[in-house]
Tab-separated table of C-alpha atoms in Angstrom:
chain	number	residue	atom	x	y	z
A	1	LEU	CA	-18.372	-3.260	-34.302
A	2	VAL	CA	-17.024	-5.979	-32.005
A	3	THR	CA	-14.136	-7.900	-33.513
A	4	SER	CA	-13.562	-11.608	-33.096
A	5	ASP	CA	-10.275	-10.860	-31.301
A	6	HIS	CA	-12.145	-8.716	-28.790
A	7	VAL	CA	-14.705	-11.461	-28.183
A	8	LEU	CA	-11.932	-14.012	-27.793
A	9	ALA	CA	-10.121	-11.840	-25.273
A	10	GLU	CA	-13.293	-11.356	-23.231
A	11	THR	CA	-13.994	-15.089	-23.369
A	12	TRP	CA	-10.535	-15.930	-22.044
A	13	LEU	CA	-10.917	-13.390	-19.224
A	14	TYR	CA	-14.256	-14.968	-18.284
A	15	VAL	CA	-12.754	-18.460	-18.340
A	16	ILE	CA	-9.754	-17.426	-16.259
A	17	GLY	CA	-12.022	-15.728	-13.728
A	18	ALA	CA	-14.162	-18.839	-13.392
A	19	ILE	CA	-11.150	-21.134	-13.050
A	20	LEU	CA	-9.657	-18.944	-10.302
A	21	ALA	CA	-12.496	-20.018	-8.031
A	22	LEU	CA	-11.733	-23.684	-8.700
A	23	VAL	CA	-7.947	-23.927	-8.833
A	24	PRO	CA	-6.440	-24.628	-5.373
A	25	PRO	CA	-3.701	-22.157	-4.330
A	26	ASN	CA	-0.875	-24.718	-4.504
A	27	THR	CA	-1.747	-26.497	-7.757
A	28	ILE	CA	-0.119	-24.110	-10.231
A	29	PRO	CA	2.384	-26.240	-12.204
A	30	ASP	CA	6.076	-25.436	-12.134
A	31	GLU	CA	8.525	-25.506	-15.054
A	32	ALA	CA	9.512	-29.137	-14.460
A	33	GLU	CA	5.902	-30.244	-14.817
A	34	VAL	CA	5.008	-28.197	-17.870
A	35	SER	CA	8.393	-28.662	-19.587
A	36	LEU	CA	7.824	-27.570	-23.170
A	37	ASN	CA	4.062	-27.308	-22.795
A	38	LEU	CA	3.943	-23.575	-23.491
A	39	PRO	CA	0.130	-23.124	-23.398
A	40	VAL	CA	-0.047	-24.669	-19.929
A	41	LEU	CA	2.778	-22.468	-18.727
A	42	ILE	CA	1.082	-19.351	-20.078
A	43	PHE	CA	-2.178	-20.361	-18.442
A	44	ALA	CA	-0.432	-20.958	-15.112
A	45	LEU	CA	1.223	-17.547	-15.272
A	46	LEU	CA	-2.101	-15.886	-16.083
A	47	VAL	CA	-3.776	-17.590	-13.144
A	48	GLN	CA	-0.948	-16.614	-10.807
A	49	ARG	CA	-0.950	-13.013	-12.022
A	50	ALA	CA	-4.732	-12.680	-11.730
A	51	ARG	CA	-4.726	-14.138	-8.227
A	52	ARG	CA	-1.922	-11.793	-7.159
A	53	SER	CA	-3.722	-8.778	-8.623
A	54	ARG	CA	-6.896	-9.697	-6.783
A	55	ALA	CA	-5.017	-10.055	-3.477
A	56	GLU	CA	-3.172	-6.771	-4.010
A	57	GLU	CA	-6.448	-4.980	-4.743
A	58	GLY	CA	-8.002	-6.363	-1.556
A	59	LEU	CA	-4.965	-5.275	0.446
A	60	ARG	CA	-5.064	-1.800	-1.083
A	61	LEU	CA	-8.737	-1.393	-0.205
A	62	SER	CA	-8.093	-2.519	3.367
A	63	GLU	CA	-5.218	-0.067	3.710
A	64	ASP	CA	-7.369	2.761	2.325
A	65	LYS	CA	-10.138	2.018	4.819
A	66	PHE	CA	-7.671	1.875	7.712
A	67	SER	CA	-6.033	5.146	6.653
A	68	LYS	CA	-9.358	6.973	6.422
A	69	ALA	CA	-10.531	5.669	9.795
A	70	PHE	CA	-7.153	6.486	11.375
A	71	HIS	CA	-7.051	10.102	10.233
A	72	ALA	CA	-10.778	10.801	10.688
A	73	SER	CA	-10.910	9.480	14.260
A	74	PRO	CA	-12.149	12.041	16.827
A	75	GLU	CA	-9.766	10.478	19.361
A	76	PRO	CA	-5.973	10.852	19.312
A	77	ILE	CA	-4.301	7.764	17.801
A	78	SER	CA	-0.605	6.948	17.550
A	79	ILE	CA	1.408	4.013	16.216
A	80	TYR	CA	4.691	3.026	17.839
A	81	ARG	CA	7.340	0.515	16.841
A	82	TYR	CA	7.320	-2.127	19.564
A	83	GLN	CA	11.061	-2.773	19.631
A	84	ASP	CA	12.215	0.752	20.534
A	85	ALA	CA	8.920	2.646	21.166
A	86	VAL	CA	9.631	5.107	18.337
A	87	ILE	CA	6.534	6.904	17.042
A	88	LEU	CA	5.776	5.898	13.455
A	89	GLU	CA	2.517	7.750	12.842
A	90	VAL	CA	-0.010	10.032	14.551
A	91	ASN	CA	-3.384	11.322	13.396
A	92	GLU	CA	-4.614	14.901	13.188
A	93	ARG	CA	-6.463	14.739	16.512
A	94	TRP	CA	-3.270	13.631	18.252
A	95	THR	CA	-1.378	16.656	16.951
A	96	SER	CA	-4.158	19.048	18.024
A	97	VAL	CA	-4.359	17.627	21.559
A	98	TYR	CA	-0.633	17.389	22.302
A	99	GLY	CA	0.543	20.357	20.270
A	100	TYR	CA	3.293	18.572	18.318
A	101	SER	CA	3.234	18.482	14.541
A	102	ARG	CA	3.495	15.130	12.809
A	103	GLU	CA	7.056	15.991	11.762
A	104	GLU	CA	8.006	16.767	15.379
A	105	ALA	CA	6.541	13.514	16.695
A	106	VAL	CA	7.437	10.851	14.125
A	107	GLY	CA	10.882	9.359	14.736
A	108	HIS	CA	10.899	10.150	18.460
A	109	THR	CA	9.759	8.313	21.592
A	110	ALA	CA	7.179	9.501	24.107
A	111	LEU	CA	9.970	9.910	26.653
A	112	GLU	CA	12.003	12.084	24.293
A	113	LEU	CA	8.966	14.327	23.833
A	114	ASN	CA	8.339	14.251	27.592
A	115	LEU	CA	4.794	13.050	26.908
A	116	VAL	CA	4.557	10.485	29.692
A	117	GLU	CA	6.278	9.733	32.971
A	118	PRO	CA	8.854	6.884	32.865
A	119	GLU	CA	6.936	4.998	35.563
A	120	ASP	CA	3.753	4.953	33.499
A	121	ARG	CA	5.680	3.938	30.371
A	122	GLU	CA	7.135	0.934	32.203
A	123	LYS	CA	3.682	-0.090	33.422
A	124	ILE	CA	2.295	0.121	29.885
A	125	LYS	CA	5.264	-1.838	28.534
A	126	GLY	CA	4.730	-4.505	31.180
A	127	LEU	CA	1.049	-4.896	30.245
A	128	LEU	CA	1.929	-5.249	26.567
A	129	GLU	CA	4.562	-7.874	27.306
A	130	LYS	CA	2.219	-9.810	29.588
A	131	GLN	CA	-1.069	-9.721	27.695
A	132	GLY	CA	-0.340	-8.107	24.324
A	133	SER	CA	-2.825	-5.294	24.866
A	134	VAL	CA	-3.840	-2.486	27.217
A	135	ARG	CA	-7.372	-1.528	28.216
A	136	GLU	CA	-8.317	1.843	29.718
A	137	PHE	CA	-5.032	2.486	31.524
A	138	GLY	CA	-5.178	5.825	33.311
A	139	ALA	CA	-2.128	8.038	32.815
A	140	ASP	CA	-1.187	11.702	32.692
A	141	PHE	CA	0.250	12.997	29.409
A	142	LYS	CA	2.002	16.329	29.038
A	143	THR	CA	1.404	18.541	25.997
A	144	LYS	CA	4.063	20.584	24.236
A	145	ARG	CA	2.956	23.631	26.243
A	146	GLY	CA	3.296	21.738	29.504
A	147	GLU	CA	-0.418	21.175	30.150
A	148	ILE	CA	-1.412	17.901	31.792
A	149	ARG	CA	-4.048	15.824	30.022
A	150	HIS	CA	-5.684	12.926	31.840
A	151	VAL	CA	-5.895	10.009	29.412
A	152	SER	CA	-7.555	6.602	29.406
A	153	LEU	CA	-5.171	4.623	27.220
A	154	SER	CA	-5.935	1.479	25.217
A	155	ALA	CA	-3.435	-0.328	22.988
A	156	GLU	CA	-3.183	-3.335	20.706
A	157	GLN	CA	-0.222	-5.028	19.034
A	158	ILE	CA	-0.326	-5.076	15.224
A	159	VAL	CA	2.082	-6.112	12.469
A	160	ILE	CA	2.986	-3.521	9.823
A	161	ASN	CA	5.365	-4.458	7.004
A	162	ASN	CA	6.440	-7.576	8.933
A	163	GLU	CA	7.352	-5.447	11.947
A	164	LEU	CA	5.641	-5.632	15.346
A	165	CYS	CA	4.019	-2.322	16.259
A	166	VAL	CA	1.536	-0.984	18.803
A	167	ILE	CA	-1.461	1.204	18.038
A	168	PHE	CA	-2.572	3.470	20.908
A	169	LEU	CA	-5.980	5.058	21.373
A	170	HIS	CA	-5.829	8.080	23.689
A	171	HIS	CA	-9.238	8.806	25.237
A	172	ASP	CA	-8.913	12.282	26.753
A	173	ILE	CA	-10.827	12.343	30.050
A	174	THR	CA	-9.410	15.649	31.303
A	175	GLU	CA	-12.757	17.436	31.401
A	176	ARG	CA	-14.423	14.472	33.093
A	177	LYS	CA	-11.692	14.386	35.744
A	178	ARG	CA	-12.080	18.104	36.326
A	179	ALA	CA	-15.843	17.706	36.700
A	180	GLU	CA	-15.305	14.838	39.146
A	181	GLU	CA	-12.857	16.934	41.181
A	182	GLN	CA	-15.274	19.871	41.232
A	183	LEU	CA	-18.089	17.571	42.298
A	184	LYS	CA	-15.892	16.101	45.026
A	185	THR	CA	-14.922	19.580	46.245
A	186	SER	CA	-18.555	20.713	46.220
A	187	SER	CA	-19.561	17.604	48.157
A	188	VAL	CA	-16.908	18.268	50.817
A	189	GLN	CA	-17.980	21.893	51.079
A	190	LEU	CA	-21.639	20.870	51.356
A	191	ARG	CA	-20.865	18.423	54.165
A	192	ALA	CA	-18.835	21.094	55.973
A	193	LEU	CA	-21.692	23.582	55.631
A	194	SER	CA	-24.215	21.012	56.843
A	195	GLU	CA	-22.041	20.239	59.876
A	196	SER	CA	-21.637	23.949	60.593
A	197	LEU	CA	-25.412	24.493	60.467
A	198	ARG	CA	-25.984	21.504	62.740
A	199	ARG	CA	-23.576	22.861	65.339
A	200	ALA	CA	-25.068	26.335	65.101
A	201	LYS	CA	-28.536	24.866	65.641
A	202	GLU	CA	-27.347	22.896	68.674
A	203	GLU	CA	-25.641	25.939	70.149
A	204	GLU	CA	-28.761	28.021	69.556
A	205	GLY	CA	-30.891	25.376	71.277
A	206	ILE	CA	-28.541	25.311	74.279
A	207	ARG	CA	-28.593	29.116	74.479
A	208	ILE	CA	-32.391	29.261	74.387
A	209	ALA	CA	-32.626	26.540	77.041
A	210	ARG	CA	-30.333	28.478	79.346
A	211	GLU	CA	-32.361	31.653	78.924
A	212	LEU	CA	-35.570	29.818	79.784
A	213	HIS	CA	-34.083	28.470	83.001
């Protein structure tokens, strides 16, 4: 059995929801305007609360989506504080590639972890200061075990909790670089072999010519 109070409550919720789409953001009356008009004040507070709840829900959903994408990414991702380059967050792929746990990385800089050469860090910093982003910057990063990983680095400035930060995407191209080096070595060896065969053929031709004469 649906009570009249229940119907009234649902009706008011429907009305408030409809009005939210019509009331401009800055038209909620203040205390001076409503004075002793208590119903208007209550209505204004309800509108304000409903609007805030809707905004908070949208923000929460956005944060959830970002968090899932961040941690599920197949590429290493890190977030640094722009002011002092301290690492604020890393995803699981980052920890597996570089060998540091999240606890070992967060709160430290890349230089403190010996991840990147100072020269490359200054170049990255200069790009961020000049254009606010970095696109496919090639740099060598060192893992905890001392292995060198060739990385194509991209970065973008973002604001988190009113603080300027930088999110880095580390595209590991180590295997591609190794393949390119092997291909280059094979190409050099092939040219050397071809030149050696050419000389041998010329020498053989000269030898045969001498024998015939």
